[in-house]
C-alpha cells in the first residue's frame, strides 16, 4: 500500500513538470486553459482512485492476512510523542524480533532511577507450557478484580494455537515461542524468552515462572504483598555434594565457575527486575552451560541458580515459592488428582514447612504448588474460597 501511494504522489509531480514544459512551448491562453483542465481532471481521477484503493485495499486484504489482529491494536495506540510511547503497556505480544534482537531490547535499563510518572509495580506471571492451561478457570478467579497489578505471558509449543475467549485473562497472552525440552538448553532459552518479553513492559517488577500444572495457594493480595515486601528473590539454590549436585560440574567451566560456586535448585523461580535483566543479558555463563551442562547435567536445575549465586548472592532467598511433593520417590514429583484435593490436604501442605521470610522465621513459605492433574480442577474450584481465600 505504501509504495503505491508513493507512486501516485510521483505522478502528481510529473503532472506539474508537464505543465511547466507545456507553458514554455505553447504560451497561448487556450492551450494553458486546456492543460489546467487536464491537470484538474487528472488530479481528481488520482484522488478518487487513491481512496478507492484504500477502501478496497484494506477490505480485500482483511480476510486473507491472518495477522489482521496485529494491525488493529496499533491503530488504537496513542500516536503522540509523549512519555506514553515509552511507558505504555505493550498492547500486543506478537512481534517479529529474533531471540537475539529480543534479548538485546529487553536488556535496556534506565539510568535515572526515579520514574517521572506514577509507576504501579506489576507481577509478571509467566506460564511455561506445552499448550493448554487446564487450570485456567482457577487462575481466572485468582486474578479477578486485580487488573493493573499483574500481567500474563504464555510460552507454548510453537505449533499450539490458543483459543481463549476475549473475556479470558489468557486471551492473546501467548508470546512467540519455540520448542523447549526438559533438561535441554532450549528450556532455559524459553525461560529467557518469557523474561525478555515481560521486561518489555516497564511496569513489570517481579517475574514468576509457572507451569500448566501449577496452582495458586493464596489470594492475589497475599501473593502480591508477600513478593512485594520481600527483600529477596525466590530462587531455589543450594550446594549439594554427590553425583546429582557437584557431580554434574565440569571443570572446563572454570575460572568463570568454580566447583564451590556450583549450585543446584528447583526450576520454578521468582526474580525481581534487576535479576531478570541479569539473566537476559548474560553472555558469560550461557556459553559454558550450553557446552558443558548436558544430560545427565540438567541445565534448568543449575544455570540460573549458579549464575545468580555468583552475581547476586545477597538478593537470593535460596528457596522456591512453589511447593512440590517429592516424597513418593522416583524421577518425577507426585501429581495430585481429584481425590487428593481435600481441606486436610491443604492443611498438611501449609504446615509442611517452616522457612525464613526477610530473615525471620515464617510458616508461610509457599504461594504456589504443583503438580495438579486436570481432573483436580473442579475440586480445587470448590475448596478455593475456603482454603485459599479466593
Ligand atoms: C575461581 O577461582 C579462580 C582462581 O582461584 C578465581 O580467580 C576466580 O575468580 C574464581 N571464580 C569465581 C566465579 O569466583
Ligand atoms: C543464599 O545463598 C548465598 C550463597 O550462595 C548466600 O550468600 C546468601 O546469604 C543466601 N541468602 C540468604 C537469604 O540466606
mmCIF file with all atom_site columns, C-alpha atoms and ligand atoms in Angstrom, residues 232 263 309 313-314 316-318 359, ligand 2:
data_model
loop_
_atom_site.group_PDB
_atom_site.id
_atom_site.type_symbol
_atom_site.label_atom_id
_atom_site.label_alt_id
_atom_site.label_comp_id
_atom_site.label_asym_id
_atom_site.label_entity_id
_atom_site.label_seq_id
_atom_site.pdbx_PDB_ins_code
_atom_site.Cartn_x
_atom_site.Cartn_y
_atom_site.Cartn_z
_atom_site.occupancy
_atom_site.B_iso_or_equiv
_atom_site.pdbx_formal_charge
_atom_site.auth_seq_id
_atom_site.auth_comp_id
_atom_site.auth_asym_id
_atom_site.auth_atom_id
_atom_site.pdbx_PDB_model_num
ATOM   1  C CA . UNK A 1 232 ? 14.981 -11.373 48.383 1.00 0.00 ? 232 UNK A CA 1
ATOM   2  C CA . UNK A 1 263 ? 24.524 -24.645 42.622 1.00 0.00 ? 263 UNK A CA 1
ATOM   3  C CA . UNK A 1 309 ? 24.575 -17.113 43.216 1.00 0.00 ? 309 UNK A CA 1
ATOM   4  C CA . UNK A 1 313 ? 24.116 -13.942 46.229 1.00 0.00 ? 313 UNK A CA 1
ATOM   5  C CA . UNK A 1 314 ? 22.721 -11.302 48.578 1.00 0.00 ? 314 UNK A CA 1
ATOM   6  C CA . UNK A 1 316 ? 18.556 -14.634 46.839 1.00 0.00 ? 316 UNK A CA 1
ATOM   7  C CA . UNK A 1 317 ? 16.294 -16.332 49.384 1.00 0.00 ? 317 UNK A CA 1
ATOM   8  C CA . UNK A 1 318 ? 17.688 -19.662 48.119 1.00 0.00 ? 318 UNK A CA 1
ATOM   9  C CA . UNK A 1 359 ? 15.380 -13.302 57.772 1.00 0.00 ? 359 UNK A CA 1
HETATM 10 C C1 . LIG B 2 .   ? 21.768 -17.564 49.718 1.00 0.00 ? 2   LIG B C1 1
HETATM 11 O O1 . LIG B 2 .   ? 22.964 -18.228 49.416 1.00 0.00 ? 2   LIG B O1 1
HETATM 12 C C2 . LIG B 2 .   ? 24.073 -17.371 49.201 1.00 0.00 ? 2   LIG B C2 1
HETATM 13 C C3 . LIG B 2 .   ? 25.248 -18.248 48.842 1.00 0.00 ? 2   LIG B C3 1
HETATM 14 O O2 . LIG B 2 .   ? 25.052 -18.900 47.611 1.00 0.00 ? 2   LIG B O2 1
HETATM 15 C C4 . LIG B 2 .   ? 24.343 -16.533 50.441 1.00 0.00 ? 2   LIG B C4 1
HETATM 16 O O3 . LIG B 2 .   ? 25.402 -15.625 50.212 1.00 0.00 ? 2   LIG B O3 1
HETATM 17 C C5 . LIG B 2 .   ? 23.077 -15.756 50.800 1.00 0.00 ? 2   LIG B C5 1
HETATM 18 O O4 . LIG B 2 .   ? 23.277 -15.051 52.003 1.00 0.00 ? 2   LIG B O4 1
HETATM 19 C C6 . LIG B 2 .   ? 21.911 -16.724 50.974 1.00 0.00 ? 2   LIG B C6 1
HETATM 20 N N1 . LIG B 2 .   ? 20.689 -15.955 51.209 1.00 0.00 ? 2   LIG B N1 1
HETATM 21 C C7 . LIG B 2 .   ? 20.039 -15.951 52.374 1.00 0.00 ? 2   LIG B C7 1
HETATM 22 C C8 . LIG B 2 .   ? 18.813 -15.125 52.455 1.00 0.00 ? 2   LIG B C8 1
HETATM 23 O O5 . LIG B 2 .   ? 20.393 -16.616 53.322 1.00 0.00 ? 2   LIG B O5 1
#
